[in-house]
């Protein structure tokens, strides 16, 4: 099985939650447009001034998505 990578976009400030939620919409649009075999996206609210949007991709798709969408960081996905 291929390794899964969680690509993360960080948003800070009073509008961070709304911005992360809006960014997730664009991530889903990209997945549909590129017909990627990706079905895990989400938003995590860290606190009032910090939220993240994320997308989980496989190793095979990571370079394409990274180069097109330029996430702030990535980590190996662990679906606890």
mmCIF file of C-alpha atoms in Angstrom:
data_model
loop_
_atom_site.group_PDB
_atom_site.id
_atom_site.type_symbol
_atom_site.label_atom_id
_atom_site.label_comp_id
_atom_site.label_asym_id
_atom_site.label_seq_id
_atom_site.Cartn_x
_atom_site.Cartn_y
_atom_site.Cartn_z
ATOM 1 C CA UNK A 1 0.000 0.000 0.000
ATOM 2 C CA UNK A 2 1.205 3.460 -0.855
ATOM 3 C CA UNK A 3 2.168 5.918 1.854
ATOM 4 C CA UNK A 4 -0.295 8.745 2.481
ATOM 5 C CA UNK A 5 0.884 12.342 2.897
ATOM 6 C CA UNK A 6 -1.147 15.065 4.616
ATOM 7 C CA UNK A 7 -0.573 18.408 2.865
ATOM 8 C CA UNK A 8 -1.347 21.338 5.158
ATOM 9 C CA UNK A 9 -2.183 25.003 4.634
ATOM 10 C CA UNK A 10 -1.920 27.233 7.739
ATOM 11 C CA UNK A 11 -4.180 30.225 8.311
ATOM 12 C CA UNK A 12 -3.736 32.712 11.128
ATOM 13 C CA UNK A 13 -5.710 35.661 12.420
ATOM 14 C CA UNK A 14 -9.308 36.369 13.391
ATOM 15 C CA UNK A 15 -10.618 35.087 10.038
ATOM 16 C CA UNK A 16 -8.524 31.906 10.054
ATOM 17 C CA UNK A 17 -11.453 29.510 10.472
ATOM 18 C CA UNK A 18 -13.490 31.011 7.634
ATOM 19 C CA UNK A 19 -10.414 31.180 5.410
ATOM 20 C CA UNK A 20 -9.543 27.519 6.061
ATOM 21 C CA UNK A 21 -13.137 26.452 5.374
ATOM 22 C CA UNK A 22 -13.126 28.402 2.109
ATOM 23 C CA UNK A 23 -9.755 26.932 1.131
ATOM 24 C CA UNK A 24 -11.130 23.411 1.615
ATOM 25 C CA UNK A 25 -13.782 24.196 -1.014
ATOM 26 C CA UNK A 26 -10.995 24.988 -3.489
ATOM 27 C CA UNK A 27 -9.130 21.811 -2.555
ATOM 28 C CA UNK A 28 -12.245 19.766 -3.368
ATOM 29 C CA UNK A 29 -12.647 21.633 -6.670
ATOM 30 C CA UNK A 30 -9.034 20.825 -7.569
ATOM 31 C CA UNK A 31 -9.548 17.147 -6.748
ATOM 32 C CA UNK A 32 -12.611 17.028 -9.016
ATOM 33 C CA UNK A 33 -10.955 18.959 -11.849
ATOM 34 C CA UNK A 34 -7.831 16.780 -11.822
ATOM 35 C CA UNK A 35 -9.806 13.552 -11.200
ATOM 36 C CA UNK A 36 -7.517 12.620 -8.321
ATOM 37 C CA UNK A 37 -8.133 9.474 -6.274
ATOM 38 C CA UNK A 38 -8.300 11.590 -3.128
ATOM 39 C CA UNK A 39 -11.226 11.658 -0.729
ATOM 40 C CA UNK A 40 -9.761 13.036 2.491
ATOM 41 C CA UNK A 41 -9.853 16.792 3.038
ATOM 42 C CA UNK A 42 -10.685 18.779 6.099
ATOM 43 C CA UNK A 43 -10.345 21.749 8.383
ATOM 44 C CA UNK A 44 -8.976 21.696 11.909
ATOM 45 C CA UNK A 45 -9.446 24.668 14.214
ATOM 46 C CA UNK A 46 -6.459 24.930 16.515
ATOM 47 C CA UNK A 47 -7.639 28.037 18.407
ATOM 48 C CA UNK A 48 -9.418 31.357 17.786
ATOM 49 C CA UNK A 49 -6.541 32.678 15.707
ATOM 50 C CA UNK A 50 -5.195 29.564 13.992
ATOM 51 C CA UNK A 51 -6.784 26.983 11.692
ATOM 52 C CA UNK A 52 -5.554 24.598 9.024
ATOM 53 C CA UNK A 53 -6.977 23.135 5.837
ATOM 54 C CA UNK A 54 -5.586 19.817 4.670
ATOM 55 C CA UNK A 55 -5.691 17.226 1.915
ATOM 56 C CA UNK A 56 -4.369 13.657 2.090
ATOM 57 C CA UNK A 57 -2.679 12.351 -1.054
ATOM 58 C CA UNK A 58 -0.621 9.286 -1.932
ATOM 59 C CA UNK A 59 3.083 9.409 -2.729
ATOM 60 C CA UNK A 60 2.229 9.081 -6.417
ATOM 61 C CA UNK A 61 0.133 12.276 -6.431
ATOM 62 C CA UNK A 62 2.119 14.294 -3.908
ATOM 63 C CA UNK A 63 4.516 16.034 -6.311
ATOM 64 C CA UNK A 64 1.742 17.067 -8.710
ATOM 65 C CA UNK A 65 -0.409 18.518 -5.932
ATOM 66 C CA UNK A 66 2.531 20.106 -4.110
ATOM 67 C CA UNK A 67 3.751 21.890 -7.238
ATOM 68 C CA UNK A 68 0.256 23.064 -8.231
ATOM 69 C CA UNK A 69 -1.138 24.113 -4.833
ATOM 70 C CA UNK A 70 2.002 24.904 -2.813
ATOM 71 C CA UNK A 71 1.028 23.730 0.680
ATOM 72 C CA UNK A 72 2.816 25.279 3.627
ATOM 73 C CA UNK A 73 3.955 21.913 4.951
ATOM 74 C CA UNK A 74 3.307 18.195 4.886
ATOM 75 C CA UNK A 75 3.522 15.163 7.130
ATOM 76 C CA UNK A 76 2.956 11.425 6.938
ATOM 77 C CA UNK A 77 -0.762 10.808 7.466
ATOM 78 C CA UNK A 78 -1.764 8.737 10.485
ATOM 79 C CA UNK A 79 -5.558 8.134 10.457
ATOM 80 C CA UNK A 80 -6.017 7.404 14.159
#
